[in-house]
């Protein structure tokens, strides 16, 4: 029960960060939320089955000796290019699917003017899953993989890769949008990057991965143009004013 409760809290609907955009429908697999008892029961049952599958995979890995968890199935995170073992990948897959459902499709939550919505969701997942990763997942992975798999760091890197893919997908729209929108998005990304410094497992690798997206030629050029516009536009308006060169004080 405690495992189900923890996962239910960790995967709560992302509409908490965007109350004005409540998704319609009631699809557990798509990731939308619903208050009906039937959906809640199905959700709890699904997480119970997921948990036992997770334990089974780890037990099989442990039974085969260190390193077998990589051989059964794995993926490579796009941030640090480290191998993500299959048990941890099982945990990340539903979150990745939910993120794409809400922030890559035609849902109201996919609003390019609100980058803080998907960044808030990623922050929430990283903080809410941390206790579970350290208490349950890390000991199992340490036993089967010889203590060489940092579960929390790999999870955080997988979450950051979702942000990177979302930012790259929105780049074409940002380059043709109003300068204020690009400036707002960059501010939110920089704020998110700064918040990563407070997470113990993160290093400069995770923060640099986000900054590298902003340093890509097209986006960097647009960023510098926006900064120049925000600096020079108020100055030009001030200099063009009829009262600019009139003395404020008279003898």
PDB file of C-alpha atoms in Angstrom, residues 21-193:
ATOM      1  CA  UNK A  21      -5.687  23.778 -18.590  1.00  0.00           C
ATOM      2  CA  UNK A  22      -7.476  20.696 -17.281  1.00  0.00           C
ATOM      3  CA  UNK A  23      -7.274  17.823 -19.752  1.00  0.00           C
ATOM      4  CA  UNK A  24     -10.469  16.072 -20.717  1.00  0.00           C
ATOM      5  CA  UNK A  25     -10.950  12.333 -20.884  1.00  0.00           C
ATOM      6  CA  UNK A  26     -10.132   9.566 -18.485  1.00  0.00           C
ATOM      7  CA  UNK A  27      -7.349   7.466 -19.944  1.00  0.00           C
ATOM      8  CA  UNK A  28      -4.965   5.877 -17.470  1.00  0.00           C
ATOM      9  CA  UNK A  29      -2.543   4.856 -20.193  1.00  0.00           C
ATOM     10  CA  UNK A  30      -2.535   8.281 -21.800  1.00  0.00           C
ATOM     11  CA  UNK A  31      -1.707   9.896 -18.483  1.00  0.00           C
ATOM     12  CA  UNK A  32      -4.774  12.036 -17.846  1.00  0.00           C
ATOM     13  CA  UNK A  33      -6.276  12.219 -14.402  1.00  0.00           C
ATOM     14  CA  UNK A  34      -9.765  11.322 -13.273  1.00  0.00           C
ATOM     15  CA  UNK A  35     -11.601  11.396  -9.982  1.00  0.00           C
ATOM     16  CA  UNK A  36     -13.926   8.437 -10.627  1.00  0.00           C
ATOM     17  CA  UNK A  37     -13.498   5.454  -8.320  1.00  0.00           C
ATOM     18  CA  UNK A  38     -13.133   3.033 -11.204  1.00  0.00           C
ATOM     19  CA  UNK A  39     -10.115   4.881 -12.599  1.00  0.00           C
ATOM     20  CA  UNK A  40      -8.538   5.191  -9.155  1.00  0.00           C
ATOM     21  CA  UNK A  41      -8.952   1.440  -8.601  1.00  0.00           C
ATOM     22  CA  UNK A  42      -7.468   0.609 -12.001  1.00  0.00           C
ATOM     23  CA  UNK A  43      -4.575   2.997 -11.349  1.00  0.00           C
ATOM     24  CA  UNK A  44      -3.737   1.402  -7.977  1.00  0.00           C
ATOM     25  CA  UNK A  45      -3.971  -2.101  -9.468  1.00  0.00           C
ATOM     26  CA  UNK A  46      -1.730  -1.070 -12.360  1.00  0.00           C
ATOM     27  CA  UNK A  47       0.951   0.283 -10.004  1.00  0.00           C
ATOM     28  CA  UNK A  48       0.835  -2.899  -7.902  1.00  0.00           C
ATOM     29  CA  UNK A  49       1.422  -4.987 -11.033  1.00  0.00           C
ATOM     30  CA  UNK A  50       4.198  -2.609 -12.138  1.00  0.00           C
ATOM     31  CA  UNK A  51       5.930  -2.876  -8.767  1.00  0.00           C
ATOM     32  CA  UNK A  52       5.963  -6.673  -8.782  1.00  0.00           C
ATOM     33  CA  UNK A  53       7.270  -6.668 -12.367  1.00  0.00           C
ATOM     34  CA  UNK A  54      10.008  -4.273 -11.302  1.00  0.00           C
ATOM     35  CA  UNK A  55      11.028  -6.545  -8.389  1.00  0.00           C
ATOM     36  CA  UNK A  56      10.953  -9.604 -10.669  1.00  0.00           C
ATOM     37  CA  UNK A  57      13.276  -7.988 -13.190  1.00  0.00           C
ATOM     38  CA  UNK A  58      15.735  -6.936 -10.485  1.00  0.00           C
ATOM     39  CA  UNK A  59      15.670 -10.394  -8.917  1.00  0.00           C
ATOM     40  CA  UNK A  60      16.427 -11.974 -12.295  1.00  0.00           C
ATOM     41  CA  UNK A  61      19.276  -9.515 -12.759  1.00  0.00           C
ATOM     42  CA  UNK A  62      20.663 -10.223  -9.306  1.00  0.00           C
ATOM     43  CA  UNK A  63      20.418 -13.956  -9.865  1.00  0.00           C
ATOM     44  CA  UNK A  64      22.589 -13.721 -12.930  1.00  0.00           C
ATOM     45  CA  UNK A  65      25.394 -11.800 -11.314  1.00  0.00           C
ATOM     46  CA  UNK A  66      26.635  -8.238 -11.607  1.00  0.00           C
ATOM     47  CA  UNK A  67      26.122  -6.461 -14.866  1.00  0.00           C
ATOM     48  CA  UNK A  68      23.357  -8.763 -16.174  1.00  0.00           C
ATOM     49  CA  UNK A  69      20.801  -5.963 -15.785  1.00  0.00           C
ATOM     50  CA  UNK A  70      22.545  -4.176 -18.649  1.00  0.00           C
ATOM     51  CA  UNK A  71      22.368  -7.226 -20.909  1.00  0.00           C
ATOM     52  CA  UNK A  72      18.636  -7.959 -20.444  1.00  0.00           C
ATOM     53  CA  UNK A  73      17.620  -4.543 -21.737  1.00  0.00           C
ATOM     54  CA  UNK A  74      18.870  -1.024 -21.316  1.00  0.00           C
ATOM     55  CA  UNK A  75      18.922   2.427 -22.821  1.00  0.00           C
ATOM     56  CA  UNK A  76      21.444   5.240 -23.006  1.00  0.00           C
ATOM     57  CA  UNK A  77      20.554   8.606 -21.512  1.00  0.00           C
ATOM     58  CA  UNK A  78      21.121  11.545 -23.834  1.00  0.00           C
ATOM     59  CA  UNK A  79      22.674  13.755 -21.140  1.00  0.00           C
ATOM     60  CA  UNK A  80      25.632  11.845 -19.739  1.00  0.00           C
ATOM     61  CA  UNK A  81      25.544   8.964 -22.267  1.00  0.00           C
ATOM     62  CA  UNK A  82      25.412   6.481 -19.386  1.00  0.00           C
ATOM     63  CA  UNK A  83      23.667   3.130 -19.673  1.00  0.00           C
ATOM     64  CA  UNK A  84      20.285   3.107 -17.931  1.00  0.00           C
ATOM     65  CA  UNK A  85      19.526  -0.418 -16.624  1.00  0.00           C
ATOM     66  CA  UNK A  86      16.225  -2.010 -17.543  1.00  0.00           C
ATOM     67  CA  UNK A  87      14.593  -1.841 -14.069  1.00  0.00           C
ATOM     68  CA  UNK A  88      15.144   1.917 -13.951  1.00  0.00           C
ATOM     69  CA  UNK A  89      14.003   2.278 -17.558  1.00  0.00           C
ATOM     70  CA  UNK A  90      10.746   0.578 -16.554  1.00  0.00           C
ATOM     71  CA  UNK A  91      10.213   3.309 -14.007  1.00  0.00           C
ATOM     72  CA  UNK A  92      10.950   6.113 -16.465  1.00  0.00           C
ATOM     73  CA  UNK A  93       8.821   4.878 -19.379  1.00  0.00           C
ATOM     74  CA  UNK A  94       5.386   5.804 -17.925  1.00  0.00           C
ATOM     75  CA  UNK A  95       6.634   9.276 -16.991  1.00  0.00           C
ATOM     76  CA  UNK A  96       8.119   9.792 -20.460  1.00  0.00           C
ATOM     77  CA  UNK A  97       4.835   8.728 -22.040  1.00  0.00           C
ATOM     78  CA  UNK A  98       2.863  11.016 -19.768  1.00  0.00           C
ATOM     79  CA  UNK A  99       5.155  13.965 -20.510  1.00  0.00           C
ATOM     80  CA  UNK A 100       4.828  13.496 -24.265  1.00  0.00           C
ATOM     81  CA  UNK A 101       1.060  13.155 -23.954  1.00  0.00           C
ATOM     82  CA  UNK A 102       0.668  16.468 -22.141  1.00  0.00           C
ATOM     83  CA  UNK A 103       3.460  18.565 -23.651  1.00  0.00           C
ATOM     84  CA  UNK A 104       4.004  17.274 -27.200  1.00  0.00           C
ATOM     85  CA  UNK A 105       0.468  16.795 -28.450  1.00  0.00           C
ATOM     86  CA  UNK A 106      -2.565  18.991 -28.936  1.00  0.00           C
ATOM     87  CA  UNK A 107      -3.519  19.138 -25.276  1.00  0.00           C
ATOM     88  CA  UNK A 108      -4.185  22.475 -23.606  1.00  0.00           C
ATOM     89  CA  UNK A 109      -1.166  21.820 -21.400  1.00  0.00           C
ATOM     90  CA  UNK A 110       1.090  22.061 -24.456  1.00  0.00           C
ATOM     91  CA  UNK A 111       1.233  25.852 -24.487  1.00  0.00           C
ATOM     92  CA  UNK A 112       4.417  27.333 -25.875  1.00  0.00           C
ATOM     93  CA  UNK A 113       3.725  30.514 -23.926  1.00  0.00           C
ATOM     94  CA  UNK A 114       3.930  28.553 -20.649  1.00  0.00           C
ATOM     95  CA  UNK A 115       7.303  26.757 -20.508  1.00  0.00           C
ATOM     96  CA  UNK A 116       7.043  26.900 -16.723  1.00  0.00           C
ATOM     97  CA  UNK A 117       4.297  24.263 -16.892  1.00  0.00           C
ATOM     98  CA  UNK A 118       6.461  21.414 -18.164  1.00  0.00           C
ATOM     99  CA  UNK A 119       9.458  22.582 -16.127  1.00  0.00           C
ATOM    100  CA  UNK A 120       7.345  22.550 -12.961  1.00  0.00           C
ATOM    101  CA  UNK A 121       6.202  19.019 -13.767  1.00  0.00           C
ATOM    102  CA  UNK A 122       9.790  17.836 -14.212  1.00  0.00           C
ATOM    103  CA  UNK A 123      10.786  19.494 -10.918  1.00  0.00           C
ATOM    104  CA  UNK A 124       7.890  17.726  -9.209  1.00  0.00           C
ATOM    105  CA  UNK A 125       8.837  14.313 -10.571  1.00  0.00           C
ATOM    106  CA  UNK A 126      12.481  14.684  -9.596  1.00  0.00           C
ATOM    107  CA  UNK A 127      11.676  15.691  -6.018  1.00  0.00           C
ATOM    108  CA  UNK A 128       8.808  13.232  -5.439  1.00  0.00           C
ATOM    109  CA  UNK A 129      10.661  10.195  -6.816  1.00  0.00           C
ATOM    110  CA  UNK A 130      13.889  10.847  -4.929  1.00  0.00           C
ATOM    111  CA  UNK A 131      12.858   9.093  -1.656  1.00  0.00           C
ATOM    112  CA  UNK A 132      11.629   6.017  -3.525  1.00  0.00           C
ATOM    113  CA  UNK A 133      14.791   5.816  -5.620  1.00  0.00           C
ATOM    114  CA  UNK A 134      17.097   6.084  -2.626  1.00  0.00           C
ATOM    115  CA  UNK A 135      15.080   3.788  -0.337  1.00  0.00           C
ATOM    116  CA  UNK A 136      13.996   0.987  -2.657  1.00  0.00           C
ATOM    117  CA  UNK A 137      15.587   1.180  -6.090  1.00  0.00           C
ATOM    118  CA  UNK A 138      19.201   2.036  -5.245  1.00  0.00           C
ATOM    119  CA  UNK A 139      19.724  -0.917  -2.825  1.00  0.00           C
ATOM    120  CA  UNK A 140      18.374  -3.363  -5.421  1.00  0.00           C
ATOM    121  CA  UNK A 141      20.514  -1.962  -8.216  1.00  0.00           C
ATOM    122  CA  UNK A 142      23.572  -1.875  -5.951  1.00  0.00           C
ATOM    123  CA  UNK A 143      23.066  -5.546  -5.170  1.00  0.00           C
ATOM    124  CA  UNK A 144      22.700  -6.655  -8.777  1.00  0.00           C
ATOM    125  CA  UNK A 145      25.106  -4.220 -10.456  1.00  0.00           C
ATOM    126  CA  UNK A 146      27.866  -3.946  -7.892  1.00  0.00           C
ATOM    127  CA  UNK A 147      26.979  -0.473  -6.638  1.00  0.00           C
ATOM    128  CA  UNK A 148      28.015   1.197  -9.907  1.00  0.00           C
ATOM    129  CA  UNK A 149      24.559   2.444 -10.914  1.00  0.00           C
ATOM    130  CA  UNK A 150      23.539   5.837  -9.417  1.00  0.00           C
ATOM    131  CA  UNK A 151      19.767   5.464  -9.675  1.00  0.00           C
ATOM    132  CA  UNK A 152      18.829   9.016  -8.711  1.00  0.00           C
ATOM    133  CA  UNK A 153      21.375  10.635 -11.038  1.00  0.00           C
ATOM    134  CA  UNK A 154      20.272   8.521 -14.000  1.00  0.00           C
ATOM    135  CA  UNK A 155      16.642   9.327 -13.240  1.00  0.00           C
ATOM    136  CA  UNK A 156      17.366  13.060 -13.113  1.00  0.00           C
ATOM    137  CA  UNK A 157      19.294  12.872 -16.382  1.00  0.00           C
ATOM    138  CA  UNK A 158      16.354  11.116 -18.006  1.00  0.00           C
ATOM    139  CA  UNK A 159      14.062  13.892 -16.812  1.00  0.00           C
ATOM    140  CA  UNK A 160      16.448  16.533 -18.164  1.00  0.00           C
ATOM    141  CA  UNK A 161      16.479  14.763 -21.532  1.00  0.00           C
ATOM    142  CA  UNK A 162      12.691  15.312 -21.664  1.00  0.00           C
ATOM    143  CA  UNK A 163      13.246  19.040 -21.171  1.00  0.00           C
ATOM    144  CA  UNK A 164      15.908  19.086 -23.887  1.00  0.00           C
ATOM    145  CA  UNK A 165      13.679  17.286 -26.394  1.00  0.00           C
ATOM    146  CA  UNK A 166      10.788  19.640 -25.618  1.00  0.00           C
ATOM    147  CA  UNK A 167      12.981  22.737 -25.969  1.00  0.00           C
ATOM    148  CA  UNK A 168      14.408  21.539 -29.289  1.00  0.00           C
ATOM    149  CA  UNK A 169      10.908  20.807 -30.559  1.00  0.00           C
ATOM    150  CA  UNK A 170       9.764  24.343 -29.686  1.00  0.00           C
ATOM    151  CA  UNK A 171      12.838  26.063 -31.122  1.00  0.00           C
ATOM    152  CA  UNK A 172      11.378  26.690 -34.577  1.00  0.00           C
ATOM    153  CA  UNK A 173       8.322  28.379 -33.059  1.00  0.00           C
ATOM    154  CA  UNK A 174      10.405  30.399 -30.634  1.00  0.00           C
ATOM    155  CA  UNK A 175      12.578  31.767 -33.430  1.00  0.00           C
ATOM    156  CA  UNK A 176       9.535  33.205 -35.226  1.00  0.00           C
ATOM    157  CA  UNK A 177       7.595  34.286 -32.134  1.00  0.00           C
ATOM    158  CA  UNK A 178       7.565  37.595 -30.323  1.00  0.00           C
ATOM    159  CA  UNK A 179      10.905  38.462 -28.676  1.00  0.00           C
ATOM    160  CA  UNK A 180       9.203  38.539 -25.272  1.00  0.00           C
ATOM    161  CA  UNK A 181       8.234  34.860 -25.606  1.00  0.00           C
ATOM    162  CA  UNK A 182      11.792  33.785 -26.409  1.00  0.00           C
ATOM    163  CA  UNK A 183      13.093  35.882 -23.529  1.00  0.00           C
ATOM    164  CA  UNK A 184      10.558  34.340 -21.134  1.00  0.00           C
ATOM    165  CA  UNK A 185      11.436  30.796 -22.219  1.00  0.00           C
ATOM    166  CA  UNK A 186      15.158  31.413 -21.794  1.00  0.00           C
ATOM    167  CA  UNK A 187      14.567  32.911 -18.337  1.00  0.00           C
ATOM    168  CA  UNK A 188      12.618  29.821 -17.281  1.00  0.00           C
ATOM    169  CA  UNK A 189      15.289  27.452 -18.630  1.00  0.00           C
ATOM    170  CA  UNK A 190      18.049  29.362 -16.832  1.00  0.00           C
ATOM    171  CA  UNK A 191      16.018  29.306 -13.624  1.00  0.00           C
ATOM    172  CA  UNK A 192      15.500  25.557 -13.993  1.00  0.00           C
ATOM    173  CA  UNK A 193      19.223  25.078 -14.632  1.00  0.00           C
TER     174      UNK A 193
END
